[in-house]
PDB file of C-alpha atoms in Angstrom:
ATOM      1  CA  ILE A  12     101.988 135.078  69.303  1.00 41.00           C
ATOM      2  CA  GLU A  13     105.468 133.798  70.620  1.00 52.00           C
ATOM      3  CA  PRO A  14     104.040 130.326  71.611  1.00 52.00           C
ATOM      4  CA  LEU A  15     102.677 129.798  68.184  1.00 51.00           C
ATOM      5  CA  ILE A  16     106.051 130.194  66.377  1.00 55.00           C
ATOM      6  CA  PRO A  17     106.967 126.468  66.718  1.00 58.00           C
ATOM      7  CA  LEU A  18     103.581 125.517  65.290  1.00 60.00           C
ATOM      8  CA  LEU A  19     104.065 127.819  62.437  1.00 55.00           C
ATOM      9  CA  PHE A  20     107.439 126.221  61.613  1.00 61.00           C
ATOM     10  CA  LYS A  21     105.895 122.715  62.117  1.00 64.00           C
ATOM     11  CA  LEU A  22     103.031 123.442  59.678  1.00 62.00           C
ATOM     12  CA  ARG A  23     105.169 125.403  57.219  1.00 62.00           C
ATOM     13  CA  PRO A  24     106.170 122.385  54.956  1.00 70.00           C
ATOM     14  CA  TRP A  25     102.605 120.943  54.989  1.00 66.00           C
ATOM     15  CA  ALA A  26     101.073 124.466  54.099  1.00 63.00           C
ATOM     16  CA  ALA A  27     103.619 124.948  51.374  1.00 66.00           C
ATOM     17  CA  LYS A  28     102.471 121.689  49.674  1.00 70.00           C
ATOM     18  CA  LYS A  29      98.699 122.449  50.208  1.00 67.00           C
ATOM     19  CA  ILE A  30      99.118 125.947  48.828  1.00 68.00           C
ATOM     20  CA  ALA A  31     100.881 124.486  45.777  1.00 73.00           C
ATOM     21  CA  LYS A  32      97.928 122.455  44.788  1.00 77.00           C
ATOM     22  CA  PRO A  33      95.864 125.191  43.118  1.00 76.00           C
ATOM     23  CA  PHE A  34      98.816 126.565  41.535  1.00 74.00           C
ATOM     24  CA  ASN A  35      99.532 123.287  40.067  1.00 80.00           C
ATOM     25  CA  GLN A  36      96.072 122.991  38.676  1.00 83.00           C
ATOM     26  CA  VAL A  37      96.639 126.207  36.730  1.00 82.00           C
ATOM     27  CA  LEU A  38     100.152 125.206  35.657  1.00 83.00           C
ATOM     28  CA  VAL A  39      99.063 121.852  34.309  1.00 87.00           C
ATOM     29  CA  LYS A  40      96.102 123.441  32.491  1.00 87.00           C
ATOM     30  CA  TYR A  41      98.528 125.544  30.617  1.00 86.00           C
ATOM     31  CA  GLY A  42     101.026 122.706  29.890  1.00 89.00           C
ATOM     32  CA  LYS A  43     103.608 123.828  32.562  1.00 87.00           C
ATOM     33  CA  PRO A  44     105.365 121.471  34.995  1.00 85.00           C
ATOM     34  CA  PRO A  45     103.939 121.264  38.442  1.00 82.00           C
ATOM     35  CA  ILE A  46     105.733 122.536  41.548  1.00 77.00           C
ATOM     36  CA  SER A  47     106.325 120.762  44.713  1.00 72.00           C
ATOM     37  CA  HIS A  48     105.722 123.607  47.112  1.00 62.00           C
ATOM     38  CA  VAL A  49     105.335 127.341  47.445  1.00 63.00           C
ATOM     39  CA  ASN A  50     108.165 129.191  49.166  1.00 62.00           C
ATOM     40  CA  LEU A  51     106.602 130.650  52.226  1.00 55.00           C
ATOM     41  CA  GLY A  52     109.763 132.625  53.130  1.00 61.00           C
ATOM     42  CA  ASN A  53     110.069 136.315  53.496  1.00 62.00           C
ATOM     43  CA  ALA A  54     107.753 137.078  50.687  1.00 64.00           C
ATOM     44  CA  LEU A  55     105.799 140.156  50.268  1.00 68.00           C
ATOM     45  CA  THR A  56     102.047 139.954  50.963  1.00 74.00           C
ATOM     46  CA  PHE A  57     100.002 142.332  48.763  1.00 75.00           C
ATOM     47  CA  VAL A  58      96.716 143.443  50.194  1.00 79.00           C
ATOM     48  CA  ALA A  59      94.183 144.355  47.506  1.00 78.00           C
ATOM     49  CA  ASP A  60      92.458 146.900  49.514  1.00 81.00           C
ATOM     50  CA  ILE A  61      93.012 150.465  51.033  1.00 82.00           C
ATOM     51  CA  PRO A  62      94.124 151.125  54.495  1.00 84.00           C
ATOM     52  CA  THR A  63      90.843 153.135  55.223  1.00 83.00           C
ATOM     53  CA  PHE A  64      88.643 150.210  54.126  1.00 76.00           C
ATOM     54  CA  GLY A  65      90.699 147.293  55.246  1.00 75.00           C
ATOM     55  CA  PRO A  66      92.988 148.622  58.084  1.00 82.00           C
ATOM     56  CA  LEU A  67      95.681 146.250  59.485  1.00 81.00           C
ATOM     57  CA  VAL A  68      97.258 146.920  62.814  1.00 82.00           C
ATOM     58  CA  ASN A  69     100.891 146.485  63.429  1.00 81.00           C
ATOM     59  CA  GLN A  70     101.489 144.821  60.066  1.00 78.00           C
ATOM     60  CA  PRO A  71     105.144 143.983  59.164  1.00 78.00           C
ATOM     61  CA  ASP A  72     106.956 145.672  56.409  1.00 78.00           C
ATOM     62  CA  THR A  73     106.303 142.734  54.140  1.00 76.00           C
ATOM     63  CA  ILE A  74     102.589 143.599  53.882  1.00 79.00           C
ATOM     64  CA  LEU A  75     101.830 146.243  51.210  1.00 79.00           C
ATOM     65  CA  TYR A  76      98.570 147.689  50.241  1.00 81.00           C
ATOM     66  CA  VAL A  77      98.131 147.753  46.509  1.00 79.00           C
ATOM     67  CA  GLY A  78      94.748 149.279  46.213  1.00 78.00           C
ATOM     68  CA  PRO A  79      91.534 147.625  45.105  1.00 79.00           C
ATOM     69  CA  LEU A  80      91.658 145.095  42.204  1.00 73.00           C
ATOM     70  CA  ILE A  81      88.604 145.943  39.972  1.00 75.00           C
ATOM     71  CA  TRP A  82      87.973 142.942  37.755  1.00 71.00           C
ATOM     72  CA  LYS A  83      86.588 143.451  34.263  1.00 73.00           C
ATOM     73  CA  ALA A  84      85.236 140.464  32.268  1.00 69.00           C
ATOM     74  CA  GLU A  85      86.193 139.935  28.644  1.00 72.00           C
ATOM     75  CA  GLU A  86      83.047 140.516  26.705  1.00 65.00           C
ATOM     76  CA  THR A  87      82.394 138.047  24.081  1.00 64.00           C
ATOM     77  CA  GLU A  88      79.042 139.451  22.947  1.00 70.00           C
ATOM     78  CA  PRO A  89      76.965 142.355  24.146  1.00 71.00           C
ATOM     79  CA  ILE A  90      74.708 141.915  26.947  1.00 77.00           C
ATOM     80  CA  GLU A  91      71.047 142.506  26.043  1.00 82.00           C
ATOM     81  CA  ILE A  92      69.272 143.642  29.203  1.00 84.00           C
ATOM     82  CA  PRO A  93      65.548 143.726  28.854  1.00 86.00           C
ATOM     83  CA  ASP A  94      63.612 147.070  28.665  1.00 86.00           C
ATOM     84  CA  PHE A  95      62.760 147.542  32.355  1.00 92.00           C
ATOM     85  CA  ASN A  96      60.329 149.971  33.643  1.00 93.00           C
ATOM     86  CA  PRO A  97      62.228 153.351  33.560  1.00 93.00           C
ATOM     87  CA  ASP A  98      60.130 154.615  36.614  1.00 94.00           C
ATOM     88  CA  PHE A  99      61.465 151.835  38.917  1.00 92.00           C
ATOM     89  CA  PRO A 100      64.942 151.732  40.428  1.00 91.00           C
ATOM     90  CA  THR A 101      67.233 148.919  39.268  1.00 92.00           C
ATOM     91  CA  VAL A 102      68.743 146.625  41.866  1.00 93.00           C
ATOM     92  CA  TYR A 103      71.628 144.216  41.090  1.00 95.00           C
ATOM     93  CA  ILE A 104      71.651 141.137  43.374  1.00 91.00           C
ATOM     94  CA  THR A 105      74.851 139.039  43.384  1.00 91.00           C
ATOM     95  CA  TRP A 106      76.512 136.757  45.753  1.00 83.00           C
ATOM     96  CA  GLY A 107      79.625 136.589  43.674  1.00 77.00           C
ATOM     97  CA  SER A 108      80.922 133.085  43.143  1.00 73.00           C
ATOM     98  CA  THR A 109      80.720 131.913  46.797  1.00 68.00           C
ATOM     99  CA  GLY A 110      76.876 132.034  47.393  1.00 63.00           C
ATOM    100  CA  PRO A 111      74.900 131.128  50.399  1.00 62.00           C
ATOM    101  CA  ASP A 112      74.539 127.461  51.517  1.00 66.00           C
ATOM    102  CA  ASN A 113      71.118 126.935  49.961  1.00 77.00           C
ATOM    103  CA  LEU A 114      71.291 128.735  46.641  1.00 80.00           C
ATOM    104  CA  ALA A 115      67.946 127.509  45.350  1.00 85.00           C
ATOM    105  CA  LYS A 116      66.192 128.720  48.509  1.00 86.00           C
ATOM    106  CA  PHE A 117      68.034 132.032  48.339  1.00 84.00           C
ATOM    107  CA  TYR A 118      67.001 132.787  44.878  1.00 88.00           C
ATOM    108  CA  GLN A 119      63.398 131.744  45.616  1.00 92.00           C
ATOM    109  CA  GLU A 120      63.411 134.187  48.530  1.00 91.00           C
ATOM    110  CA  CYS A 121      64.702 136.979  46.272  1.00 89.00           C
ATOM    111  CA  ALA A 122      62.041 136.295  43.823  1.00 92.00           C
ATOM    112  CA  GLU A 123      59.303 136.290  46.517  1.00 92.00           C
ATOM    113  CA  LEU A 124      60.654 139.405  48.130  1.00 92.00           C
ATOM    114  CA  LEU A 125      61.074 141.595  45.107  1.00 92.00           C
ATOM    115  CA  GLY A 126      58.938 139.861  42.519  1.00 91.00           C
ATOM    116  CA  ASN A 127      56.333 142.056  40.885  1.00 87.00           C
ATOM    117  CA  GLU A 128      57.391 144.843  43.185  1.00 90.00           C
ATOM    118  CA  LYS A 129      58.301 148.319  41.837  1.00 91.00           C
ATOM    119  CA  TYR A 130      61.961 147.300  41.203  1.00 93.00           C
ATOM    120  CA  ASN A 131      63.806 146.132  38.267  1.00 94.00           C
ATOM    121  CA  VAL A 132      66.091 143.345  39.318  1.00 94.00           C
ATOM    122  CA  LEU A 133      69.359 142.110  37.750  1.00 96.00           C
ATOM    123  CA  LEU A 134      70.430 138.829  39.462  1.00 94.00           C
ATOM    124  CA  THR A 135      73.498 136.794  38.887  1.00 92.00           C
ATOM    125  CA  THR A 136      74.082 133.236  40.110  1.00 90.00           C
ATOM    126  CA  GLY A 137      77.874 133.068  39.702  1.00 87.00           C
ATOM    127  CA  GLY A 138      77.377 129.729  37.825  1.00 85.00           C
ATOM    128  CA  GLN A 139      76.848 127.912  41.180  1.00 85.00           C
ATOM    129  CA  LEU A 140      73.377 126.623  40.521  1.00 86.00           C
ATOM    130  CA  PRO A 141      72.237 124.750  37.413  1.00 88.00           C
ATOM    131  CA  LYS A 142      69.569 126.691  35.416  1.00 91.00           C
ATOM    132  CA  ASP A 143      67.161 123.906  35.874  1.00 92.00           C
ATOM    133  CA  LYS A 144      67.283 124.583  39.645  1.00 90.00           C
ATOM    134  CA  TRP A 145      66.532 128.301  39.263  1.00 91.00           C
ATOM    135  CA  PRO A 146      63.107 129.342  40.540  1.00 92.00           C
ATOM    136  CA  ALA A 147      60.655 130.833  37.964  1.00 92.00           C
ATOM    137  CA  PHE A 148      61.807 134.558  38.243  1.00 94.00           C
ATOM    138  CA  PRO A 149      59.041 137.142  37.887  1.00 94.00           C
ATOM    139  CA  LYS A 150      58.886 139.352  34.869  1.00 94.00           C
ATOM    140  CA  ASN A 151      60.667 142.271  36.657  1.00 95.00           C
ATOM    141  CA  PHE A 152      63.815 140.040  37.110  1.00 95.00           C
ATOM    142  CA  PHE A 153      66.624 139.485  34.694  1.00 95.00           C
ATOM    143  CA  ALA A 154      68.707 136.529  35.792  1.00 94.00           C
ATOM    144  CA  GLN A 155      71.915 135.382  34.349  1.00 92.00           C
ATOM    145  CA  GLU A 156      74.884 133.164  35.552  1.00 90.00           C
ATOM    146  CA  TYR A 157      77.132 136.150  34.990  1.00 89.00           C
ATOM    147  CA  LEU A 158      76.927 139.747  33.959  1.00 90.00           C
ATOM    148  CA  PRO A 159      79.785 142.100  33.532  1.00 88.00           C
ATOM    149  CA  GLY A 160      79.692 144.650  36.332  1.00 88.00           C
ATOM    150  CA  HIS A 161      81.226 147.406  34.345  1.00 86.00           C
ATOM    151  CA  ALA A 162      78.340 147.252  31.786  1.00 88.00           C
ATOM    152  CA  ILE A 163      75.427 146.928  34.143  1.00 91.00           C
ATOM    153  CA  LEU A 164      76.433 149.015  37.149  1.00 93.00           C
ATOM    154  CA  PRO A 165      75.910 152.434  35.292  1.00 92.00           C
ATOM    155  CA  LYS A 166      72.244 151.330  34.997  1.00 91.00           C
ATOM    156  CA  CYS A 167      71.876 150.349  38.641  1.00 93.00           C
ATOM    157  CA  ASP A 168      70.554 152.196  41.613  1.00 91.00           C
ATOM    158  CA  ALA A 169      71.710 149.805  44.236  1.00 91.00           C
ATOM    159  CA  VAL A 170      73.692 146.593  44.714  1.00 91.00           C
ATOM    160  CA  VAL A 171      72.712 143.876  47.238  1.00 90.00           C
ATOM    161  CA  CYS A 172      75.721 141.602  47.812  1.00 88.00           C
ATOM    162  CA  HIS A 173      77.551 139.337  50.091  1.00 84.00           C
ATOM    163  CA  SER A 174      80.236 141.923  50.899  1.00 82.00           C
ATOM    164  CA  GLY A 175      82.782 140.397  48.611  1.00 82.00           C
ATOM    165  CA  ASN A 176      85.695 142.743  47.702  1.00 80.00           C
ATOM    166  CA  GLY A 177      85.308 142.414  44.062  1.00 83.00           C
ATOM    167  CA  THR A 178      81.631 143.371  44.068  1.00 88.00           C
ATOM    168  CA  LEU A 179      82.156 146.183  46.599  1.00 88.00           C
ATOM    169  CA  TYR A 180      84.901 147.904  44.706  1.00 88.00           C
ATOM    170  CA  GLN A 181      83.043 147.537  41.285  1.00 91.00           C
ATOM    171  CA  ALA A 182      79.974 149.142  42.889  1.00 93.00           C
ATOM    172  CA  PHE A 183      82.030 151.843  44.669  1.00 90.00           C
ATOM    173  CA  SER A 184      83.973 152.577  41.405  1.00 90.00           C
ATOM    174  CA  PHE A 185      80.717 153.478  39.746  1.00 93.00           C
ATOM    175  CA  GLY A 186      79.271 155.270  42.798  1.00 93.00           C
ATOM    176  CA  VAL A 187      76.511 152.744  43.347  1.00 93.00           C
ATOM    177  CA  PRO A 188      75.170 152.383  46.852  1.00 90.00           C
ATOM    178  CA  VAL A 189      75.527 148.902  48.307  1.00 91.00           C
ATOM    179  CA  ILE A 190      73.386 146.973  50.750  1.00 91.00           C
ATOM    180  CA  SER A 191      75.961 144.560  52.140  1.00 85.00           C
ATOM    181  CA  ILE A 192      74.826 141.289  53.777  1.00 81.00           C
ATOM    182  CA  PRO A 193      78.103 139.460  54.852  1.00 75.00           C
ATOM    183  CA  ASP A 194      77.227 135.832  55.261  1.00 66.00           C
ATOM    184  CA  ARG A 195      80.638 134.070  54.995  1.00 57.00           C
ATOM    185  CA  LYS A 196      83.310 133.965  57.709  1.00 48.00           C
ATOM    186  CA  SER A 197      85.774 135.350  55.075  1.00 48.00           C
ATOM    187  CA  VAL A 198      83.896 138.707  54.789  1.00 49.00           C
ATOM    188  CA  VAL A 199      82.576 139.284  58.262  1.00 43.00           C
TER     189      VAL A 199
END
């Protein structure tokens, strides 16, 4: 790693400005002045994980585990999930807000694989694909852009997901088994 230290210092000012960009979008949205850079000094790094699930080797003292962050959506109105067949297991399919490269094809494949089978399927698109591009989902599917995990997971028998931490920890917190299919470099 020692040969990389000069590169790190060379990239530091550029990275600080790049990192400031998403912060500035939020600041401006809320009427706050933008910042020119983010201090990349000896700041603490908080890892939203637990050591047994996301182990780090030889991490510096500035990296601290803070446990999983379990997101809970603000509910504006109750979600009306259709009356599914109580004899069939309920499967929740979500690719979070990242999704595979060809979402329309992915959702079509889900519909073909599980459509009219002995499963109740809850599917979320993460708002990544306009509804007019959704396939015609079979009657055993309930598809929405978003569904609150804390409201639907107690009704689920399994989750099929992309291995995103948010989805994994939500499922784990409700004791729901996960079929994890990592398809992004960030989760592999």
